[in-house]
PDB file of C-alpha atoms in Angstrom:
ATOM      1  CA  MET A 994     203.275 104.060 115.619  1.00  0.00           C
ATOM      2  CA  ASN A 995     201.709 101.256 113.654  1.00  0.00           C
ATOM      3  CA  LEU A 996     199.358  99.354 115.990  1.00  0.00           C
ATOM      4  CA  GLN A 997     198.412  96.476 113.692  1.00  0.00           C
ATOM      5  CA  ASN A 998     200.037  93.152 112.838  1.00  0.00           C
ATOM      6  CA  ASN A 999     202.714  93.442 115.511  1.00  0.00           C
ATOM      7  CA  THR A1000     203.986  90.845 117.948  1.00  0.00           C
ATOM      8  CA  ILE A1001     204.184  92.621 121.291  1.00  0.00           C
ATOM      9  CA  LEU A1002     205.797  91.465 124.534  1.00  0.00           C
ATOM     10  CA  ILE A1003     204.236  93.106 127.597  1.00  0.00           C
ATOM     11  CA  THR A1004     206.031  92.524 130.890  1.00  0.00           C
ATOM     12  CA  GLY A1005     203.734  92.348 133.893  1.00  0.00           C
ATOM     13  CA  GLY A1006     200.864  91.736 131.502  1.00  0.00           C
ATOM     14  CA  SER A1007     198.746  89.503 133.713  1.00  0.00           C
ATOM     15  CA  SER A1008     197.091  92.229 135.803  1.00  0.00           C
ATOM     16  CA  GLY A1009     196.395  95.944 136.073  1.00  0.00           C
ATOM     17  CA  ILE A1010     197.509  98.269 133.306  1.00  0.00           C
ATOM     18  CA  GLY A1011     199.496  95.506 131.596  1.00  0.00           C
ATOM     19  CA  LEU A1012     196.476  93.230 131.310  1.00  0.00           C
ATOM     20  CA  GLU A1013     194.223  96.004 130.073  1.00  0.00           C
ATOM     21  CA  LEU A1014     196.830  96.993 127.492  1.00  0.00           C
ATOM     22  CA  ALA A1015     197.215  93.374 126.393  1.00  0.00           C
ATOM     23  CA  LYS A1016     193.461  92.940 125.927  1.00  0.00           C
ATOM     24  CA  SER A1017     193.183  96.176 123.965  1.00  0.00           C
ATOM     25  CA  LEU A1018     196.142  95.547 121.646  1.00  0.00           C
ATOM     26  CA  ALA A1019     195.196  91.885 121.093  1.00  0.00           C
ATOM     27  CA  LYS A1020     192.385  92.960 118.776  1.00  0.00           C
ATOM     28  CA  LYS A1021     194.876  93.588 115.968  1.00  0.00           C
ATOM     29  CA  ASN A1022     198.188  92.185 117.253  1.00  0.00           C
ATOM     30  CA  LYS A1023     199.826  89.040 118.622  1.00  0.00           C
ATOM     31  CA  ILE A1024     200.359  89.423 122.375  1.00  0.00           C
ATOM     32  CA  LEU A1025     203.032  87.846 124.565  1.00  0.00           C
ATOM     33  CA  ILE A1026     202.930  88.407 128.310  1.00  0.00           C
ATOM     34  CA  CYS A1027     205.194  87.490 131.191  1.00  0.00           C
ATOM     35  CA  GLY A1028     204.747  87.646 134.930  1.00  0.00           C
ATOM     36  CA  ARG A1029     205.707  85.999 138.209  1.00  0.00           C
ATOM     37  CA  SER A1030     202.387  84.220 138.829  1.00  0.00           C
ATOM     38  CA  LYS A1031     201.681  81.279 136.520  1.00  0.00           C
ATOM     39  CA  GLY A1032     198.090  81.220 137.736  1.00  0.00           C
ATOM     40  CA  LYS A1033     197.480  84.853 136.796  1.00  0.00           C
ATOM     41  CA  LEU A1034     199.175  84.285 133.445  1.00  0.00           C
ATOM     42  CA  GLU A1035     196.864  81.372 132.690  1.00  0.00           C
ATOM     43  CA  GLU A1036     193.845  83.521 133.593  1.00  0.00           C
ATOM     44  CA  ALA A1037     195.102  86.303 131.329  1.00  0.00           C
ATOM     45  CA  LYS A1038     195.694  83.898 128.454  1.00  0.00           C
ATOM     46  CA  ALA A1039     192.105  82.677 128.767  1.00  0.00           C
ATOM     47  CA  GLN A1040     190.931  86.275 128.309  1.00  0.00           C
ATOM     48  CA  ILE A1041     193.191  86.984 125.326  1.00  0.00           C
ATOM     49  CA  PRO A1042     192.704  84.580 122.392  1.00  0.00           C
ATOM     50  CA  GLY A1043     195.917  83.771 120.550  1.00  0.00           C
ATOM     51  CA  SER A1044     198.199  85.126 123.263  1.00  0.00           C
ATOM     52  CA  ASP A1045     201.198  83.303 124.688  1.00  0.00           C
ATOM     53  CA  ILE A1046     202.632  83.432 128.202  1.00  0.00           C
ATOM     54  CA  PHE A1047     205.955  82.943 129.967  1.00  0.00           C
ATOM     55  CA  PRO A1048     206.304  82.803 133.764  1.00  0.00           C
ATOM     56  CA  CYS A1049     209.433  84.499 135.085  1.00  0.00           C
ATOM     57  CA  ASP A1050     210.798  86.781 137.786  1.00  0.00           C
ATOM     58  CA  LEU A1051     212.296  89.816 136.066  1.00  0.00           C
ATOM     59  CA  SER A1052     214.342  90.714 139.135  1.00  0.00           C
ATOM     60  CA  LEU A1053     216.551  87.718 138.251  1.00  0.00           C
ATOM     61  CA  ASP A1054     219.142  87.977 135.488  1.00  0.00           C
ATOM     62  CA  LEU A1055     218.729  84.331 134.447  1.00  0.00           C
ATOM     63  CA  ASP A1056     214.956  84.715 134.130  1.00  0.00           C
ATOM     64  CA  ARG A1057     215.402  87.788 131.944  1.00  0.00           C
ATOM     65  CA  LYS A1058     217.737  85.855 129.653  1.00  0.00           C
ATOM     66  CA  ASN A1059     215.368  82.875 129.568  1.00  0.00           C
ATOM     67  CA  LEU A1060     212.502  85.185 128.605  1.00  0.00           C
ATOM     68  CA  PHE A1061     214.493  86.583 125.704  1.00  0.00           C
ATOM     69  CA  GLU A1062     215.555  83.137 124.498  1.00  0.00           C
ATOM     70  CA  TRP A1063     211.911  81.988 124.605  1.00  0.00           C
ATOM     71  CA  VAL A1064     210.793  84.950 122.519  1.00  0.00           C
ATOM     72  CA  LYS A1065     213.671  84.530 120.059  1.00  0.00           C
ATOM     73  CA  GLU A1066     212.909  80.834 119.605  1.00  0.00           C
ATOM     74  CA  LYS A1067     209.098  80.781 119.725  1.00  0.00           C
ATOM     75  CA  HIS A1068     208.222  84.279 118.477  1.00  0.00           C
ATOM     76  CA  PRO A1069     211.164  85.639 116.454  1.00  0.00           C
ATOM     77  CA  GLU A1070     208.796  88.048 114.693  1.00  0.00           C
ATOM     78  CA  CYS A1071     208.453  90.036 117.957  1.00  0.00           C
ATOM     79  CA  ASN A1072     208.917  93.702 117.096  1.00  0.00           C
ATOM     80  CA  MET A1073     207.743  95.547 120.183  1.00  0.00           C
ATOM     81  CA  LEU A1074     208.783  95.458 123.845  1.00  0.00           C
ATOM     82  CA  VAL A1075     206.623  97.075 126.518  1.00  0.00           C
ATOM     83  CA  ASN A1076     208.473  97.401 129.831  1.00  0.00           C
ATOM     84  CA  ASN A1077     205.508  97.595 132.179  1.00  0.00           C
ATOM     85  CA  ALA A1078     206.305  95.299 135.143  1.00  0.00           C
ATOM     86  CA  ALA A1079     206.934  97.100 138.439  1.00  0.00           C
ATOM     87  CA  LEU A1080     206.427  96.734 142.159  1.00  0.00           C
ATOM     88  CA  VAL A1081     206.462  99.062 145.163  1.00  0.00           C
ATOM     89  CA  HIS A1082     207.112  98.946 148.888  1.00  0.00           C
ATOM     90  CA  ARG A1083     205.268 101.581 150.888  1.00  0.00           C
ATOM     91  CA  THR A1084     207.696 102.104 153.724  1.00  0.00           C
ATOM     92  CA  HIS A1085     209.907 104.436 155.759  1.00  0.00           C
ATOM     93  CA  PHE A1086     213.472 104.203 154.486  1.00  0.00           C
ATOM     94  CA  ALA A1087     215.235 104.824 157.814  1.00  0.00           C
ATOM     95  CA  ARG A1088     212.946 102.684 159.980  1.00  0.00           C
ATOM     96  CA  ASP A1089     212.480  99.611 157.799  1.00  0.00           C
ATOM     97  CA  GLU A1090     214.867  96.868 158.900  1.00  0.00           C
ATOM     98  CA  GLN A1091     214.283  94.998 155.613  1.00  0.00           C
ATOM     99  CA  MET A1092     215.000  98.064 153.501  1.00  0.00           C
ATOM    100  CA  GLN A1093     218.074  96.650 151.782  1.00  0.00           C
ATOM    101  CA  ASP A1094     216.247  93.584 150.484  1.00  0.00           C
ATOM    102  CA  LYS A1095     213.189  95.600 149.479  1.00  0.00           C
ATOM    103  CA  ALA A1096     215.283  98.230 147.727  1.00  0.00           C
ATOM    104  CA  GLY A1097     217.222  95.591 145.821  1.00  0.00           C
ATOM    105  CA  LEU A1098     214.053  93.891 144.621  1.00  0.00           C
ATOM    106  CA  GLU A1099     212.456  97.150 143.475  1.00  0.00           C
ATOM    107  CA  ILE A1100     215.573  98.391 141.708  1.00  0.00           C
ATOM    108  CA  GLN A1101     216.099  95.073 139.927  1.00  0.00           C
ATOM    109  CA  THR A1102     212.447  94.798 138.852  1.00  0.00           C
ATOM    110  CA  ASN A1103     211.610  98.417 138.044  1.00  0.00           C
ATOM    111  CA  LEU A1104     214.889  99.735 136.640  1.00  0.00           C
ATOM    112  CA  VAL A1105     217.507  97.067 135.962  1.00  0.00           C
ATOM    113  CA  ALA A1106     215.040  94.703 134.264  1.00  0.00           C
ATOM    114  CA  PRO A1107     213.818  97.152 131.591  1.00  0.00           C
ATOM    115  CA  ILE A1108     217.383  98.296 130.923  1.00  0.00           C
ATOM    116  CA  MET A1109     218.689  94.755 130.544  1.00  0.00           C
ATOM    117  CA  LEU A1110     215.689  93.553 128.540  1.00  0.00           C
ATOM    118  CA  THR A1111     216.205  96.480 126.197  1.00  0.00           C
ATOM    119  CA  LYS A1112     219.835  95.443 125.717  1.00  0.00           C
ATOM    120  CA  LEU A1113     218.844  91.824 125.085  1.00  0.00           C
ATOM    121  CA  PHE A1114     216.081  92.658 122.626  1.00  0.00           C
ATOM    122  CA  LEU A1115     217.798  95.392 120.603  1.00  0.00           C
ATOM    123  CA  PRO A1116     219.511  93.014 118.115  1.00  0.00           C
ATOM    124  CA  LEU A1117     216.168  91.321 117.467  1.00  0.00           C
ATOM    125  CA  LEU A1118     214.288  94.599 117.083  1.00  0.00           C
ATOM    126  CA  GLU A1119     216.921  96.080 114.793  1.00  0.00           C
ATOM    127  CA  GLN A1120     216.061  93.392 112.217  1.00  0.00           C
ATOM    128  CA  LYS A1121     212.447  94.578 111.958  1.00  0.00           C
ATOM    129  CA  LYS A1122     211.067  97.186 109.584  1.00  0.00           C
ATOM    130  CA  TYR A1123     208.756  98.510 112.299  1.00  0.00           C
ATOM    131  CA  ALA A1124     209.931  98.215 115.897  1.00  0.00           C
ATOM    132  CA  GLY A1125     209.380  99.957 119.189  1.00  0.00           C
ATOM    133  CA  ILE A1126     210.248 100.005 122.874  1.00  0.00           C
ATOM    134  CA  VAL A1127     207.654 101.408 125.263  1.00  0.00           C
ATOM    135  CA  ASN A1128     208.669 102.161 128.841  1.00  0.00           C
ATOM    136  CA  ILE A1129     205.928 102.720 131.406  1.00  0.00           C
ATOM    137  CA  THR A1130     206.909 105.254 134.056  1.00  0.00           C
ATOM    138  CA  SER A1131     204.934 107.561 136.319  1.00  0.00           C
ATOM    139  CA  GLY A1132     204.022 111.176 136.961  1.00  0.00           C
ATOM    140  CA  LEU A1133     206.025 110.717 140.150  1.00  0.00           C
ATOM    141  CA  VAL A1134     209.173 111.402 138.119  1.00  0.00           C
ATOM    142  CA  TYR A1135     208.132 115.067 138.459  1.00  0.00           C
ATOM    143  CA  ALA A1136     207.070 115.030 142.127  1.00  0.00           C
ATOM    144  CA  PRO A1137     207.935 111.999 144.288  1.00  0.00           C
ATOM    145  CA  LYS A1138     205.510 110.460 146.764  1.00  0.00           C
ATOM    146  CA  ARG A1139     206.653 110.308 150.395  1.00  0.00           C
ATOM    147  CA  GLU A1140     205.709 106.654 150.956  1.00  0.00           C
ATOM    148  CA  TYR A1141     207.680 105.349 147.954  1.00  0.00           C
ATOM    149  CA  PRO A1142     211.395 105.951 148.717  1.00  0.00           C
ATOM    150  CA  ILE A1143     212.668 103.475 146.106  1.00  0.00           C
ATOM    151  CA  TYR A1144     209.836 103.346 143.562  1.00  0.00           C
ATOM    152  CA  ASN A1145     210.168 107.095 142.893  1.00  0.00           C
ATOM    153  CA  CYS A1146     213.838 106.854 142.022  1.00  0.00           C
ATOM    154  CA  THR A1147     213.442 103.739 139.865  1.00  0.00           C
ATOM    155  CA  LYS A1148     210.853 105.513 137.703  1.00  0.00           C
ATOM    156  CA  ALA A1149     212.968 108.663 137.558  1.00  0.00           C
ATOM    157  CA  GLY A1150     215.897 106.521 136.460  1.00  0.00           C
ATOM    158  CA  LEU A1151     213.845 104.802 133.772  1.00  0.00           C
ATOM    159  CA  HIS A1152     212.619 108.205 132.595  1.00  0.00           C
ATOM    160  CA  SER A1153     216.224 109.381 132.159  1.00  0.00           C
ATOM    161  CA  PHE A1154     217.294 106.125 130.506  1.00  0.00           C
ATOM    162  CA  THR A1155     214.430 106.378 128.003  1.00  0.00           C
ATOM    163  CA  GLN A1156     215.390 109.923 127.048  1.00  0.00           C
ATOM    164  CA  THR A1157     219.032 108.927 126.577  1.00  0.00           C
ATOM    165  CA  LEU A1158     218.132 105.830 124.569  1.00  0.00           C
ATOM    166  CA  ARG A1159     215.940 107.926 122.295  1.00  0.00           C
ATOM    167  CA  MET A1160     218.869 110.246 121.590  1.00  0.00           C
ATOM    168  CA  GLN A1161     221.323 107.403 120.943  1.00  0.00           C
ATOM    169  CA  LEU A1162     218.961 105.371 118.739  1.00  0.00           C
ATOM    170  CA  GLY A1163     217.460 108.321 116.898  1.00  0.00           C
ATOM    171  CA  LYS A1164     218.610 107.041 113.486  1.00  0.00           C
ATOM    172  CA  SER A1165     217.966 103.346 114.106  1.00  0.00           C
ATOM    173  CA  GLY A1166     214.295 103.349 113.154  1.00  0.00           C
ATOM    174  CA  ILE A1167     213.280 101.884 116.518  1.00  0.00           C
ATOM    175  CA  LYS A1168     210.689 104.083 118.176  1.00  0.00           C
ATOM    176  CA  ILE A1169     211.458 104.826 121.831  1.00  0.00           C
ATOM    177  CA  ILE A1170     208.361 105.847 123.756  1.00  0.00           C
ATOM    178  CA  GLU A1171     207.670 106.681 127.381  1.00  0.00           C
ATOM    179  CA  VAL A1172     204.218 106.567 128.946  1.00  0.00           C
ATOM    180  CA  LEU A1173     203.925 108.483 132.207  1.00  0.00           C
ATOM    181  CA  MET A1174     200.978 107.112 134.142  1.00  0.00           C
ATOM    182  CA  PRO A1175     198.877 108.877 136.795  1.00  0.00           C
ATOM    183  CA  VAL A1176     197.203 107.102 139.709  1.00  0.00           C
ATOM    184  CA  VAL A1177     195.286 104.199 138.150  1.00  0.00           C
ATOM    185  CA  ASP A1178     192.642 102.008 139.781  1.00  0.00           C
ATOM    186  CA  THR A1179     194.352  98.596 139.759  1.00  0.00           C
ATOM    187  CA  PRO A1180     195.089  95.787 142.266  1.00  0.00           C
ATOM    188  CA  TRP A1181     198.485  97.502 142.724  1.00  0.00           C
ATOM    189  CA  HIS A1182     196.890  99.657 145.456  1.00  0.00           C
ATOM    190  CA  ASP A1183     195.808  96.661 147.589  1.00  0.00           C
ATOM    191  CA  GLY A1184     192.243  97.939 147.841  1.00  0.00           C
ATOM    192  CA  LYS A1185     193.291 101.454 148.969  1.00  0.00           C
ATOM    193  CA  VAL A1186     192.683 103.276 145.703  1.00  0.00           C
ATOM    194  CA  PRO A1187     193.135 107.076 145.889  1.00  0.00           C
ATOM    195  CA  LYS A1188     190.128 109.216 144.948  1.00  0.00           C
ATOM    196  CA  MET A1189     192.017 110.812 142.058  1.00  0.00           C
ATOM    197  CA  ALA A1190     192.629 107.429 140.357  1.00  0.00           C
ATOM    198  CA  ILE A1191     191.362 106.857 136.834  1.00  0.00           C
ATOM    199  CA  SER A1192     190.342 103.472 135.464  1.00  0.00           C
ATOM    200  CA  ALA A1193     192.818 101.187 133.718  1.00  0.00           C
ATOM    201  CA  GLU A1194     190.561 101.332 130.648  1.00  0.00           C
ATOM    202  CA  GLU A1195     190.798 105.123 130.502  1.00  0.00           C
ATOM    203  CA  ALA A1196     194.550 105.141 131.080  1.00  0.00           C
ATOM    204  CA  VAL A1197     195.188 102.577 128.344  1.00  0.00           C
ATOM    205  CA  GLY A1198     192.826 104.364 125.966  1.00  0.00           C
ATOM    206  CA  ILE A1199     194.829 107.593 126.319  1.00  0.00           C
ATOM    207  CA  MET A1200     198.071 105.662 125.942  1.00  0.00           C
ATOM    208  CA  ILE A1201     196.986 103.952 122.728  1.00  0.00           C
ATOM    209  CA  LYS A1202     195.787 107.238 121.281  1.00  0.00           C
ATOM    210  CA  GLY A1203     199.207 108.737 121.986  1.00  0.00           C
ATOM    211  CA  LEU A1204     200.972 105.769 120.418  1.00  0.00           C
ATOM    212  CA  ALA A1205     198.837 106.071 117.297  1.00  0.00           C
ATOM    213  CA  GLN A1206     199.778 109.764 117.051  1.00  0.00           C
ATOM    214  CA  ASP A1207     203.513 108.997 117.342  1.00  0.00           C
ATOM    215  CA  GLU A1208     203.974 110.842 120.632  1.00  0.00           C
ATOM    216  CA  THR A1209     207.307 110.045 122.253  1.00  0.00           C
ATOM    217  CA  GLU A1210     206.334 111.115 125.793  1.00  0.00           C
ATOM    218  CA  ILE A1211     202.717 110.327 126.560  1.00  0.00           C
ATOM    219  CA  ARG A1212     201.565 112.067 129.742  1.00  0.00           C
ATOM    220  CA  VAL A1213     198.343 110.359 130.744  1.00  0.00           C
ATOM    221  CA  GLY A1214     195.532 112.215 132.491  1.00  0.00           C
ATOM    222  CA  LYS A1215     196.598 114.629 135.233  1.00  0.00           C
ATOM    223  CA  VAL A1216     200.286 113.943 134.618  1.00  0.00           C
ATOM    224  CA  LYS A1217     200.093 116.751 132.033  1.00  0.00           C
ATOM    225  CA  LEU A1218     199.035 119.179 134.760  1.00  0.00           C
ATOM    226  CA  LEU A1219     201.628 117.836 137.198  1.00  0.00           C
ATOM    227  CA  TYR A1220     204.364 118.324 134.591  1.00  0.00           C
ATOM    228  CA  TRP A1221     203.580 122.023 134.177  1.00  0.00           C
ATOM    229  CA  LEU A1222     202.893 122.574 137.872  1.00  0.00           C
ATOM    230  CA  ASN A1223     206.285 121.109 138.731  1.00  0.00           C
ATOM    231  CA  ARG A1224     207.984 123.446 136.268  1.00  0.00           C
ATOM    232  CA  ILE A1225     206.212 126.520 137.628  1.00  0.00           C
ATOM    233  CA  ALA A1226     205.829 125.719 141.335  1.00  0.00           C
ATOM    234  CA  PRO A1227     207.584 122.493 142.391  1.00  0.00           C
ATOM    235  CA  LYS A1228     206.682 122.894 146.073  1.00  0.00           C
ATOM    236  CA  ILE A1229     202.992 123.040 145.215  1.00  0.00           C
ATOM    237  CA  ALA A1230     203.359 119.995 142.939  1.00  0.00           C
ATOM    238  CA  SER A1231     204.890 118.089 145.866  1.00  0.00           C
ATOM    239  CA  LYS A1232     202.011 119.105 148.142  1.00  0.00           C
ATOM    240  CA  VAL A1233     199.474 117.919 145.581  1.00  0.00           C
ATOM    241  CA  ILE A1234     201.104 114.491 145.396  1.00  0.00           C
ATOM    242  CA  ASN A1235     201.583 114.205 149.151  1.00  0.00           C
ATOM    243  CA  GLY A1236     198.196 115.351 150.345  1.00  0.00           C
ATOM    244  CA  GLY A1237     199.166 118.913 151.200  1.00  0.00           C
ATOM    245  CA  ASN A1238     201.893 117.965 153.692  1.00  0.00           C
TER     246      ASN A1238
END
């Protein structure tokens, strides 16, 4: 994939992996980022010269449409969409009395939003000589984590959607790429970062290398091992992810 002279929209680009990716790609590209916190967006913009920001809640259909209209009007040259925004609730499905609301928010943000944004942006991307859609998923598509009853299935769903989209758009010229992330040291963990976590800088570095080499499924770090372990011994893969239990 060409990684120069693009205009790239990164959802959830104001913190964590999204922010690190934005800072790295901004060296040779125009960066657009969206997020729910206007304050965090302003901080990110200050770190990324020439970037532009748009506050929105991607769990809301109207906000998704407003984001697209803003890009189409202000940055019609946009040729790459990175669906990175996601959230998680660490909870017990049967015991959580707020499970319905939490599940709805996660599904809308993690799965429905990237699907609907892809649908909105396809006509714009189809006009470009070089275009791409990058979906950020997780190694948990191979072995789910016990504490994430909804997050696991949203990433598995996005994994399947990405594969299907790649098959359907194979002749369109739009590159469809999935990046499967391992545990990454970001604010996402609320200060409880697992020992196996790698830095956001390392994760993004591997991702960009894979993009430059035209990989369609980029398994970052130990996700490569988890992929093969799940194929050979799925029970062991599950124990690795869930601390041996």
